[in-house]
mmCIF file of N, CA and C in Angstrom:
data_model
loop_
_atom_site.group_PDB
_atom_site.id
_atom_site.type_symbol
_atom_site.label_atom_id
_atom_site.label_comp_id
_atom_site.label_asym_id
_atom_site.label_seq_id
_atom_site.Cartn_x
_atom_site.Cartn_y
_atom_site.Cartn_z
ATOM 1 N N UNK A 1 -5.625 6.458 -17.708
ATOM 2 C CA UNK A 1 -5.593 6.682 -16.281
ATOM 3 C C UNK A 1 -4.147 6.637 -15.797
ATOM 4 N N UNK A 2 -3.313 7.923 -15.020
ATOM 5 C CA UNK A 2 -2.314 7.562 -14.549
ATOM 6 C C UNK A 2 -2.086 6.487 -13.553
ATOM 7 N N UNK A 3 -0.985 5.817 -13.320
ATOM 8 C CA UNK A 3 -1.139 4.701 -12.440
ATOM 9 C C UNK A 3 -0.465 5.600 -11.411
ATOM 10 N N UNK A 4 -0.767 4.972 -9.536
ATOM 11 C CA UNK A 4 -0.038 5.657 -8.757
ATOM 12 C C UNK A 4 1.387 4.546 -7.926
ATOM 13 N N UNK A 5 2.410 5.784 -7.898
ATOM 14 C CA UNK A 5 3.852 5.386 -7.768
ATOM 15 C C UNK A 5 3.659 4.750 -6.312
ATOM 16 N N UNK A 6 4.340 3.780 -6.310
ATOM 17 C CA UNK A 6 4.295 2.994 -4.633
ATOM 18 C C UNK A 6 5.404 2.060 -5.136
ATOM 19 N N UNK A 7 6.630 1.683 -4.262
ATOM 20 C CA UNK A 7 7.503 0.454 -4.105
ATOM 21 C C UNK A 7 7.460 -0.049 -2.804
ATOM 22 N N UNK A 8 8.123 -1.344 -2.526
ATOM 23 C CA UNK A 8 8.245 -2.461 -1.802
ATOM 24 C C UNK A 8 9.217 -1.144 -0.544
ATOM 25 N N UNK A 9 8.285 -1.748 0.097
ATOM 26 C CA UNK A 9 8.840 -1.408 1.685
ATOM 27 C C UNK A 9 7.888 0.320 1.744
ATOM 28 N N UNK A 10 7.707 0.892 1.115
ATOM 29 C CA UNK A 10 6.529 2.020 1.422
ATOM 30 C C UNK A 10 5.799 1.878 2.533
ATOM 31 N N UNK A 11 5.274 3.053 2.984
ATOM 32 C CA UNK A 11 4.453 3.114 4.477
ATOM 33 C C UNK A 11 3.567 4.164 3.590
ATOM 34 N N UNK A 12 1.962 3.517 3.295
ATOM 35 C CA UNK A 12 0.952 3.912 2.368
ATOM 36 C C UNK A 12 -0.279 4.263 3.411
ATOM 37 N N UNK A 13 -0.823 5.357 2.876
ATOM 38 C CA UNK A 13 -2.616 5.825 3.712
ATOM 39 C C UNK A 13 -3.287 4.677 2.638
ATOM 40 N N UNK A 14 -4.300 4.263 3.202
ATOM 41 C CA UNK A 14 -5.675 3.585 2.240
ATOM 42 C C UNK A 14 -6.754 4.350 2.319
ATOM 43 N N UNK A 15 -7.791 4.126 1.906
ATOM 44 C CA UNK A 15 -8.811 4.738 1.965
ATOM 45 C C UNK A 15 -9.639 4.373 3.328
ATOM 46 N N UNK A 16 -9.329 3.086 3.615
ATOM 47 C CA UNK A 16 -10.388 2.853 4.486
ATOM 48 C C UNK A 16 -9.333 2.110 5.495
ATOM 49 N N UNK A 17 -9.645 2.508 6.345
ATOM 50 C CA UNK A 17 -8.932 2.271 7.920
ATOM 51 C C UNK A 17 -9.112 0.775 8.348
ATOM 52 N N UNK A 18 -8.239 0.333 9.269
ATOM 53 C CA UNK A 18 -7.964 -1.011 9.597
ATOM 54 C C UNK A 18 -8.840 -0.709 10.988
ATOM 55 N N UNK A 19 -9.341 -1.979 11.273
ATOM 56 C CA UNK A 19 -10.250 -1.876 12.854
ATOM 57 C C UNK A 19 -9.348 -1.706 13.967
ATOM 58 N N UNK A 20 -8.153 -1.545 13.980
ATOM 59 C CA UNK A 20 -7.468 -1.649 15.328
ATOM 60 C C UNK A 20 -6.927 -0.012 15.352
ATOM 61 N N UNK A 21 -7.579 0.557 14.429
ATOM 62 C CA UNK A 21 -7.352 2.352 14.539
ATOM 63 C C UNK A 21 -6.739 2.757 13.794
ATOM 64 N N UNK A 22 -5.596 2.397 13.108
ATOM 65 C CA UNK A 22 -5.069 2.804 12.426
ATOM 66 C C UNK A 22 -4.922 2.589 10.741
ATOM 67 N N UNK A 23 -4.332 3.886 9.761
ATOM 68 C CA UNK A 23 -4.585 3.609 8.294
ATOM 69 C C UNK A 23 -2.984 3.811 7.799
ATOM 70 N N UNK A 24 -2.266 3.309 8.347
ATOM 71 C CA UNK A 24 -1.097 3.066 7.555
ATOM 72 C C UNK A 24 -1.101 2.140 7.773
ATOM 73 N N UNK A 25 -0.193 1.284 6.334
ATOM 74 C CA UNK A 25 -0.029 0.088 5.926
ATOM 75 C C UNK A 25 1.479 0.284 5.481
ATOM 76 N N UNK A 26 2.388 -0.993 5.261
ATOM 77 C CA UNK A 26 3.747 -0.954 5.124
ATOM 78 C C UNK A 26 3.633 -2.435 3.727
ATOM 79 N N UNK A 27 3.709 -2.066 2.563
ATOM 80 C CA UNK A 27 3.976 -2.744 1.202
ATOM 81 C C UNK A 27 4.966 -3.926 1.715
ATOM 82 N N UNK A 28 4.869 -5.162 1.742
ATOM 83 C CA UNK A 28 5.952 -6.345 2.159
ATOM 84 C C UNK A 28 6.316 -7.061 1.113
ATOM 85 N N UNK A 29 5.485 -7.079 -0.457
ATOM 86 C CA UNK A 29 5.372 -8.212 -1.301
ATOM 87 C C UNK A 29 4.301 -7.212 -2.731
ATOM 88 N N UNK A 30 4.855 -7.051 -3.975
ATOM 89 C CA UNK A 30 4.591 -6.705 -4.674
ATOM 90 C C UNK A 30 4.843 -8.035 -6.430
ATOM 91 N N UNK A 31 3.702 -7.582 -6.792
ATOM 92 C CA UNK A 31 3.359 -8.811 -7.906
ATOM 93 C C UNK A 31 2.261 -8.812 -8.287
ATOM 94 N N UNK A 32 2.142 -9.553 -8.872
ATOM 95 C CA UNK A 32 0.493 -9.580 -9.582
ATOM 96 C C UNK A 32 -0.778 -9.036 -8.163
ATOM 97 N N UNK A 33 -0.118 -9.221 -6.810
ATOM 98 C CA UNK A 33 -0.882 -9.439 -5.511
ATOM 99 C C UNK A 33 -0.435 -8.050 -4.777
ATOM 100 N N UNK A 34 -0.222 -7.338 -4.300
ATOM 101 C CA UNK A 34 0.159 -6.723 -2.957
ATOM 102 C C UNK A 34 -0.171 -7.198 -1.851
ATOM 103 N N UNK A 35 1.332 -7.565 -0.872
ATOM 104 C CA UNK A 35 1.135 -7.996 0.069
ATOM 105 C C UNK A 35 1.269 -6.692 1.438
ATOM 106 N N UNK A 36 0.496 -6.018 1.948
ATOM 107 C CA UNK A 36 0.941 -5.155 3.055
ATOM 108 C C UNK A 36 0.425 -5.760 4.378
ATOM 109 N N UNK A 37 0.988 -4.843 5.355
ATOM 110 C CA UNK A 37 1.160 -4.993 6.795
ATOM 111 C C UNK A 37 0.767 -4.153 7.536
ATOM 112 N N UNK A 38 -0.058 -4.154 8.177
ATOM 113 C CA UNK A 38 -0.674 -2.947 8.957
ATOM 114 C C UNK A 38 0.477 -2.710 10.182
ATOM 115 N N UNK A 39 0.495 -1.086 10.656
ATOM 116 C CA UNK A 39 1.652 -0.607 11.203
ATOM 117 C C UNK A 39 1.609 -0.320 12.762
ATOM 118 N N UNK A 40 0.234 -0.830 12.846
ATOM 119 C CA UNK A 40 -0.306 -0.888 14.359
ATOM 120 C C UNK A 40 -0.729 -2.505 15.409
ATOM 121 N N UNK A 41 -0.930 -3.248 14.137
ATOM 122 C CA UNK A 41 -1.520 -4.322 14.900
ATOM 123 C C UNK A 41 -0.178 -5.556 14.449
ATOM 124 N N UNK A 42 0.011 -5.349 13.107
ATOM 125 C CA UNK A 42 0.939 -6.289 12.415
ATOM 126 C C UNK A 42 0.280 -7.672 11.302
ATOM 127 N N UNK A 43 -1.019 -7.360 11.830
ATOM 128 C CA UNK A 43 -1.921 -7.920 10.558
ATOM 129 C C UNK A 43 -1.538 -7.477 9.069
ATOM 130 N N UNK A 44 -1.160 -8.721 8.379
ATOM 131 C CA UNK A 44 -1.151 -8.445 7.108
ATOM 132 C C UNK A 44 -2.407 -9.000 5.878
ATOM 133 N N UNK A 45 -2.405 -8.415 5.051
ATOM 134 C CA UNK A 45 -3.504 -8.404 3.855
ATOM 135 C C UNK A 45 -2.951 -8.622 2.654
ATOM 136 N N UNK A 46 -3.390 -9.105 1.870
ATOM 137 C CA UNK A 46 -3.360 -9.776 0.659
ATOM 138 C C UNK A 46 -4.209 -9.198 -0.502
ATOM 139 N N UNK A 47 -4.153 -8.297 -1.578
ATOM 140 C CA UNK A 47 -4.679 -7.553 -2.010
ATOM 141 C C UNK A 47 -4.671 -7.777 -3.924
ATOM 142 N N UNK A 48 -5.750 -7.840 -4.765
ATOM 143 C CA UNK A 48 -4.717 -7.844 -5.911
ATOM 144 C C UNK A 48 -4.726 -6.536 -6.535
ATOM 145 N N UNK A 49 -3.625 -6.480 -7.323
ATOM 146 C CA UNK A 49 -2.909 -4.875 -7.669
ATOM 147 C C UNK A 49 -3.939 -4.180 -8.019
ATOM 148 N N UNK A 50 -4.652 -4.021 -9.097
ATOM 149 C CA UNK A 50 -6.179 -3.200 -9.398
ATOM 150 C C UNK A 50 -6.728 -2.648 -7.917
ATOM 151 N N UNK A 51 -7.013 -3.523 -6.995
ATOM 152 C CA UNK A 51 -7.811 -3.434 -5.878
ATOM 153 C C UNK A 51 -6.675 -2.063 -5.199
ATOM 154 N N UNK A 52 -6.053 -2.625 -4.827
ATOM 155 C CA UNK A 52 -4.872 -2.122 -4.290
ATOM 156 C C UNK A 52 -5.135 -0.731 -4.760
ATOM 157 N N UNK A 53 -4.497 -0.262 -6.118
ATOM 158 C CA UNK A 53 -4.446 1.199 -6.752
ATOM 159 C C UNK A 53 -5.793 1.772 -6.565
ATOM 160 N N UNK A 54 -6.983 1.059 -6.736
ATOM 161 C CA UNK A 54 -7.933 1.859 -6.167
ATOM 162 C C UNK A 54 -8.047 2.233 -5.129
ATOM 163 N N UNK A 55 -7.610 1.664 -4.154
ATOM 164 C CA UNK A 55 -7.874 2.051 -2.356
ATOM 165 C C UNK A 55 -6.726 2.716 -2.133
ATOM 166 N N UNK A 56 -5.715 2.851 -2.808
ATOM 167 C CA UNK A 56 -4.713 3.962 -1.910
ATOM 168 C C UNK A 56 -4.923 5.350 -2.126
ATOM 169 N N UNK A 57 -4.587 5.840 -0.774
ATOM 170 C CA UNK A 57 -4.961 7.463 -1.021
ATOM 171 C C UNK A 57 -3.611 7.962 -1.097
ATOM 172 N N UNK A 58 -2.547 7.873 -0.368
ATOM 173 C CA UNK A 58 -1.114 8.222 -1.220
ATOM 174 C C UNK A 58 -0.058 7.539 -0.038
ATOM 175 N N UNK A 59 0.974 7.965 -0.243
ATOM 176 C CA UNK A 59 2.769 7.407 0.096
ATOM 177 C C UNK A 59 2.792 8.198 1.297
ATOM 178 N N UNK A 60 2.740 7.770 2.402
ATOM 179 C CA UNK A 60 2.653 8.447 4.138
ATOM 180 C C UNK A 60 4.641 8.867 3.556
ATOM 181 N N UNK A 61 5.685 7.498 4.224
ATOM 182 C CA UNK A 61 6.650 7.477 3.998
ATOM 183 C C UNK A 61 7.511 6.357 2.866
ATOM 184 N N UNK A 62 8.080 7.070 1.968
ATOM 185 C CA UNK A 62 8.646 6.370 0.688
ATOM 186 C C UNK A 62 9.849 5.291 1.495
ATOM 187 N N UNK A 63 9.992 4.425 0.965
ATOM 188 C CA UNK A 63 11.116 3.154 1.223
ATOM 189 C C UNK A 63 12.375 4.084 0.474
ATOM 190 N N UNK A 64 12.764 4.976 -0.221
ATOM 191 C CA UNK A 64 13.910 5.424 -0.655
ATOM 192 C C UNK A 64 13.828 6.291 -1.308
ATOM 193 N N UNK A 65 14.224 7.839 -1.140
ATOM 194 C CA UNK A 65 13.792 8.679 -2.166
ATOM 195 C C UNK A 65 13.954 8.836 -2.763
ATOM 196 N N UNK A 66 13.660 9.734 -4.237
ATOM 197 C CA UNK A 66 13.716 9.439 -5.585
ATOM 198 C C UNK A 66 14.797 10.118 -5.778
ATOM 199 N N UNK A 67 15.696 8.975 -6.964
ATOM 200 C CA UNK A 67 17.187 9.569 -7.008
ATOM 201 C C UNK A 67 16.792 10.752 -8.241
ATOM 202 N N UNK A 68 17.462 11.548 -8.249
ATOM 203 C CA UNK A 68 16.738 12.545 -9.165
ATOM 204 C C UNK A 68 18.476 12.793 -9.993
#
């Protein structure tokens, strides 16, 4: 299974939307856990990585673009 690309400070879609309307999330804390931040309310979530890679649907805006 490919794994999907995400770093610390990313602004990510999920699959499933936060109750205050909105589905971007902002990556704060990466590790065995993902820590993100929702980009509307400021609620953050606590996630572990497996969970995480399953629920993201992709990279809204990258934290730095890829040095090529």
């Amino acid at each position: 299974m490919d794994r999907k690309k995400f770093q610390l400070g990313d602004v990510v879609e999920m699959k499933k939307g936060h109750p205050c309307g909105t589905n971007a999330w902002k990556v704060i804390r990466m590790g065995m856990d993902i820590r993100m931040k929702c980009t509307g309310c400021g609620h953050s979530v606590l996630l572990p990585r497996t969970r995480f890679e399953k629920r993201l649907r992709k990279v809204l805006i990258p934290a730095d673009p890829p040095v090529e």
